[in-house]
Amino acid sequence: MDLNKIVCSCYSVTNGMIKEAVDNGASTLEEVQDATSAGTACGACLDDVKRLVEQFVAERDS
Ligand code: FES
């Protein structure tokens, strides 16, 4: 995965920033949104952000 790829263009949030939020303790979409604002404007990225959160949480907790 390219961690520098932007997943949320509204807030310029990258895959890596989602991972960082999860590594810092966020475990839900809502907690990642509090940390990064990803997906809180137009919402077009929500499915992608949600999938990334689930993937990074699974990796972190494995
Ligand atoms: S692209 Fe993420 S809220 Fe618009």
CSV table of N, CA and C and ligand atoms in Angstrom, one decimal:
chain,number,residue,atom,x,y,z
A,1,MET,N,0.8,-1.2,0.0
A,1,MET,CA,0.0,0.0,0.0
A,1,MET,C,0.9,1.3,0.0
A,2,ASP,N,0.4,2.3,-0.7
A,2,ASP,CA,1.2,3.5,-0.8
A,2,ASP,C,0.6,4.4,0.4
A,3,LEU,N,1.5,4.5,1.4
A,3,LEU,CA,1.0,5.3,2.6
A,3,LEU,C,0.9,6.8,2.3
A,4,ASN,N,1.5,7.2,1.2
A,4,ASN,CA,1.5,8.7,0.9
A,4,ASN,C,0.3,9.0,0.0
A,5,LYS,N,-0.5,8.0,-0.3
A,5,LYS,CA,-1.6,8.3,-1.2
A,5,LYS,C,-2.7,8.9,-0.4
A,6,ILE,N,-3.3,10.0,-1.0
A,6,ILE,CA,-4.4,10.7,-0.3
A,6,ILE,C,-5.7,9.9,-0.4
A,7,VAL,N,-6.4,9.6,0.7
A,7,VAL,CA,-7.6,8.9,0.7
A,7,VAL,C,-8.8,9.9,0.8
A,8,CYS,N,-8.6,11.0,1.6
A,8,CYS,CA,-9.6,12.0,1.7
A,8,CYS,C,-9.0,13.3,1.2
A,9,SER,N,-9.5,13.7,0.0
A,9,SER,CA,-9.0,14.9,-0.6
A,9,SER,C,-9.5,16.2,0.0
A,10,CYS,N,-10.6,16.1,0.7
A,10,CYS,CA,-11.1,17.3,1.4
A,10,CYS,C,-10.2,17.8,2.4
A,11,TYR,N,-9.5,16.9,3.1
A,11,TYR,CA,-8.6,17.3,4.2
A,11,TYR,C,-7.2,16.8,4.0
A,12,SER,N,-6.9,16.4,2.7
A,12,SER,CA,-5.6,15.9,2.4
A,12,SER,C,-5.1,14.9,3.4
A,13,VAL,N,-5.9,13.9,3.7
A,13,VAL,CA,-5.5,12.8,4.6
A,13,VAL,C,-5.0,11.6,3.8
A,14,THR,N,-3.9,11.2,4.2
A,14,THR,CA,-3.3,10.0,3.5
A,14,THR,C,-3.5,8.7,4.2
A,15,ASN,N,-3.3,7.6,3.4
A,15,ASN,CA,-3.4,6.3,4.0
A,15,ASN,C,-2.6,6.2,5.3
A,16,GLY,N,-1.4,6.8,5.2
A,16,GLY,CA,-0.4,6.8,6.4
A,16,GLY,C,-1.0,7.5,7.6
A,17,MET,N,-1.7,8.6,7.3
A,17,MET,CA,-2.3,9.3,8.5
A,17,MET,C,-3.4,8.5,9.1
A,18,ILE,N,-4.1,7.7,8.4
A,18,ILE,CA,-5.1,6.9,9.0
A,18,ILE,C,-4.4,5.8,9.8
A,19,LYS,N,-3.3,5.3,9.3
A,19,LYS,CA,-2.6,4.2,10.0
A,19,LYS,C,-2.0,4.8,11.3
A,20,GLU,N,-1.5,6.1,11.2
A,20,GLU,CA,-0.9,6.7,12.4
A,20,GLU,C,-2.0,6.9,13.5
A,21,ALA,N,-3.2,7.3,13.1
A,21,ALA,CA,-4.3,7.5,14.0
A,21,ALA,C,-4.6,6.2,14.7
A,22,VAL,N,-4.7,5.1,13.9
A,22,VAL,CA,-5.0,3.8,14.5
A,22,VAL,C,-3.8,3.3,15.4
A,23,ASP,N,-2.6,3.5,15.0
A,23,ASP,CA,-1.4,3.2,15.8
A,23,ASP,C,-1.4,4.0,17.1
A,24,ASN,N,-2.0,5.2,17.1
A,24,ASN,CA,-2.0,6.0,18.3
A,24,ASN,C,-3.3,5.7,19.1
A,25,GLY,N,-4.0,4.7,18.8
A,25,GLY,CA,-5.1,4.3,19.7
A,25,GLY,C,-6.5,4.3,19.1
A,26,ALA,N,-6.7,5.0,18.0
A,26,ALA,CA,-8.1,5.0,17.4
A,26,ALA,C,-8.5,3.6,16.9
A,27,SER,N,-9.7,3.2,17.2
A,27,SER,CA,-10.1,1.9,16.8
A,27,SER,C,-11.4,1.9,16.0
A,28,THR,N,-12.0,3.0,15.9
A,28,THR,CA,-13.3,3.1,15.2
A,28,THR,C,-13.2,4.2,14.1
A,29,LEU,N,-14.1,4.2,13.2
A,29,LEU,CA,-14.2,5.2,12.2
A,29,LEU,C,-14.3,6.6,12.9
A,30,GLU,N,-15.2,6.6,13.9
A,30,GLU,CA,-15.4,7.9,14.6
A,30,GLU,C,-14.1,8.4,15.3
A,31,GLU,N,-13.4,7.5,15.9
A,31,GLU,CA,-12.1,8.0,16.5
A,31,GLU,C,-11.1,8.4,15.5
A,32,VAL,N,-11.1,7.8,14.4
A,32,VAL,CA,-10.1,8.2,13.3
A,32,VAL,C,-10.6,9.5,12.8
A,33,GLN,N,-11.9,9.8,12.7
A,33,GLN,CA,-12.4,11.0,12.2
A,33,GLN,C,-12.0,12.2,13.2
A,34,ASP,N,-12.1,11.9,14.5
A,34,ASP,CA,-11.8,12.9,15.5
A,34,ASP,C,-10.3,13.3,15.3
A,35,ALA,N,-9.5,12.3,15.0
A,35,ALA,CA,-8.0,12.5,14.9
A,35,ALA,C,-7.6,13.1,13.6
A,36,THR,N,-8.3,12.8,12.5
A,36,THR,CA,-7.8,13.3,11.2
A,36,THR,C,-8.8,14.1,10.4
A,37,SER,N,-10.1,14.1,10.8
A,37,SER,CA,-11.1,14.8,10.1
A,37,SER,C,-11.5,14.1,8.8
A,38,ALA,N,-10.8,13.0,8.5
A,38,ALA,CA,-11.1,12.3,7.2
A,38,ALA,C,-12.6,11.9,7.1
A,39,GLY,N,-13.2,12.2,6.0
A,39,GLY,CA,-14.5,11.8,5.8
A,39,GLY,C,-15.6,12.6,6.4
A,40,THR,N,-15.2,13.8,7.0
A,40,THR,CA,-16.2,14.6,7.7
A,40,THR,C,-16.7,15.8,6.9
A,41,ALA,N,-16.2,15.9,5.6
A,41,ALA,CA,-16.8,17.0,4.8
A,41,ALA,C,-17.8,16.4,3.8
A,42,CYS,N,-17.3,16.1,2.6
A,42,CYS,CA,-18.2,15.7,1.5
A,42,CYS,C,-18.7,14.2,1.7
A,43,GLY,N,-17.9,13.4,2.4
A,43,GLY,CA,-18.2,12.0,2.6
A,43,GLY,C,-17.9,11.1,1.5
A,44,ALA,N,-17.4,11.5,0.4
A,44,ALA,CA,-17.1,10.7,-0.7
A,44,ALA,C,-16.1,9.6,-0.4
A,45,CYS,N,-15.2,9.8,0.5
A,45,CYS,CA,-14.2,8.9,0.8
A,45,CYS,C,-14.6,7.9,1.9
A,46,LEU,N,-15.8,8.1,2.5
A,46,LEU,CA,-16.1,7.3,3.7
A,46,LEU,C,-15.9,5.8,3.6
A,47,ASP,N,-16.3,5.2,2.5
A,47,ASP,CA,-16.2,3.8,2.3
A,47,ASP,C,-14.7,3.4,2.4
A,48,ASP,N,-13.9,4.2,1.7
A,48,ASP,CA,-12.4,3.9,1.6
A,48,ASP,C,-11.8,4.1,3.0
A,49,VAL,N,-12.2,5.2,3.7
A,49,VAL,CA,-11.6,5.4,5.1
A,49,VAL,C,-12.0,4.3,6.0
A,50,LYS,N,-13.3,3.9,5.9
A,50,LYS,CA,-13.8,2.8,6.8
A,50,LYS,C,-13.0,1.5,6.5
A,51,ARG,N,-12.7,1.2,5.3
A,51,ARG,CA,-12.0,0.0,4.9
A,51,ARG,C,-10.6,0.0,5.5
A,52,LEU,N,-9.9,1.2,5.4
A,52,LEU,CA,-8.6,1.4,5.9
A,52,LEU,C,-8.5,1.2,7.4
A,53,VAL,N,-9.5,1.8,8.1
A,53,VAL,CA,-9.5,1.7,9.5
A,53,VAL,C,-9.6,0.2,9.9
A,54,GLU,N,-10.5,-0.5,9.3
A,54,GLU,CA,-10.7,-1.9,9.6
A,54,GLU,C,-9.4,-2.7,9.4
A,55,GLN,N,-8.8,-2.4,8.2
A,55,GLN,CA,-7.5,-3.1,7.9
A,55,GLN,C,-6.4,-2.8,8.9
A,56,PHE,N,-6.2,-1.5,9.2
A,56,PHE,CA,-5.1,-1.1,10.1
A,56,PHE,C,-5.4,-1.6,11.5
A,57,VAL,N,-6.6,-1.6,12.0
A,57,VAL,CA,-6.9,-2.1,13.3
A,57,VAL,C,-6.6,-3.6,13.3
A,58,ALA,N,-7.0,-4.3,12.3
A,58,ALA,CA,-6.8,-5.7,12.3
A,58,ALA,C,-5.3,-6.0,12.3
A,59,GLU,N,-4.5,-5.2,11.6
A,59,GLU,CA,-3.0,-5.4,11.5
A,59,GLU,C,-2.4,-5.0,12.9
A,60,ARG,N,-2.9,-4.0,13.5
A,60,ARG,CA,-2.4,-3.5,14.8
A,60,ARG,C,-2.6,-4.6,15.9
A,61,ASP,N,-3.8,-5.2,15.8
A,61,ASP,CA,-4.2,-6.1,16.9
A,61,ASP,C,-3.9,-7.5,16.6
A,62,SER,N,-3.2,-7.8,15.5
A,62,SER,CA,-2.9,-9.2,15.2
A,62,SER,C,-1.6,-9.6,15.8
B,1,FES,S1,-13.0,13.3,0.3
B,1,FES,FE1,-13.1,12.9,2.4
B,1,FES,S2,-14.7,14.2,3.2
B,1,FES,FE2,-14.5,14.7,1.1
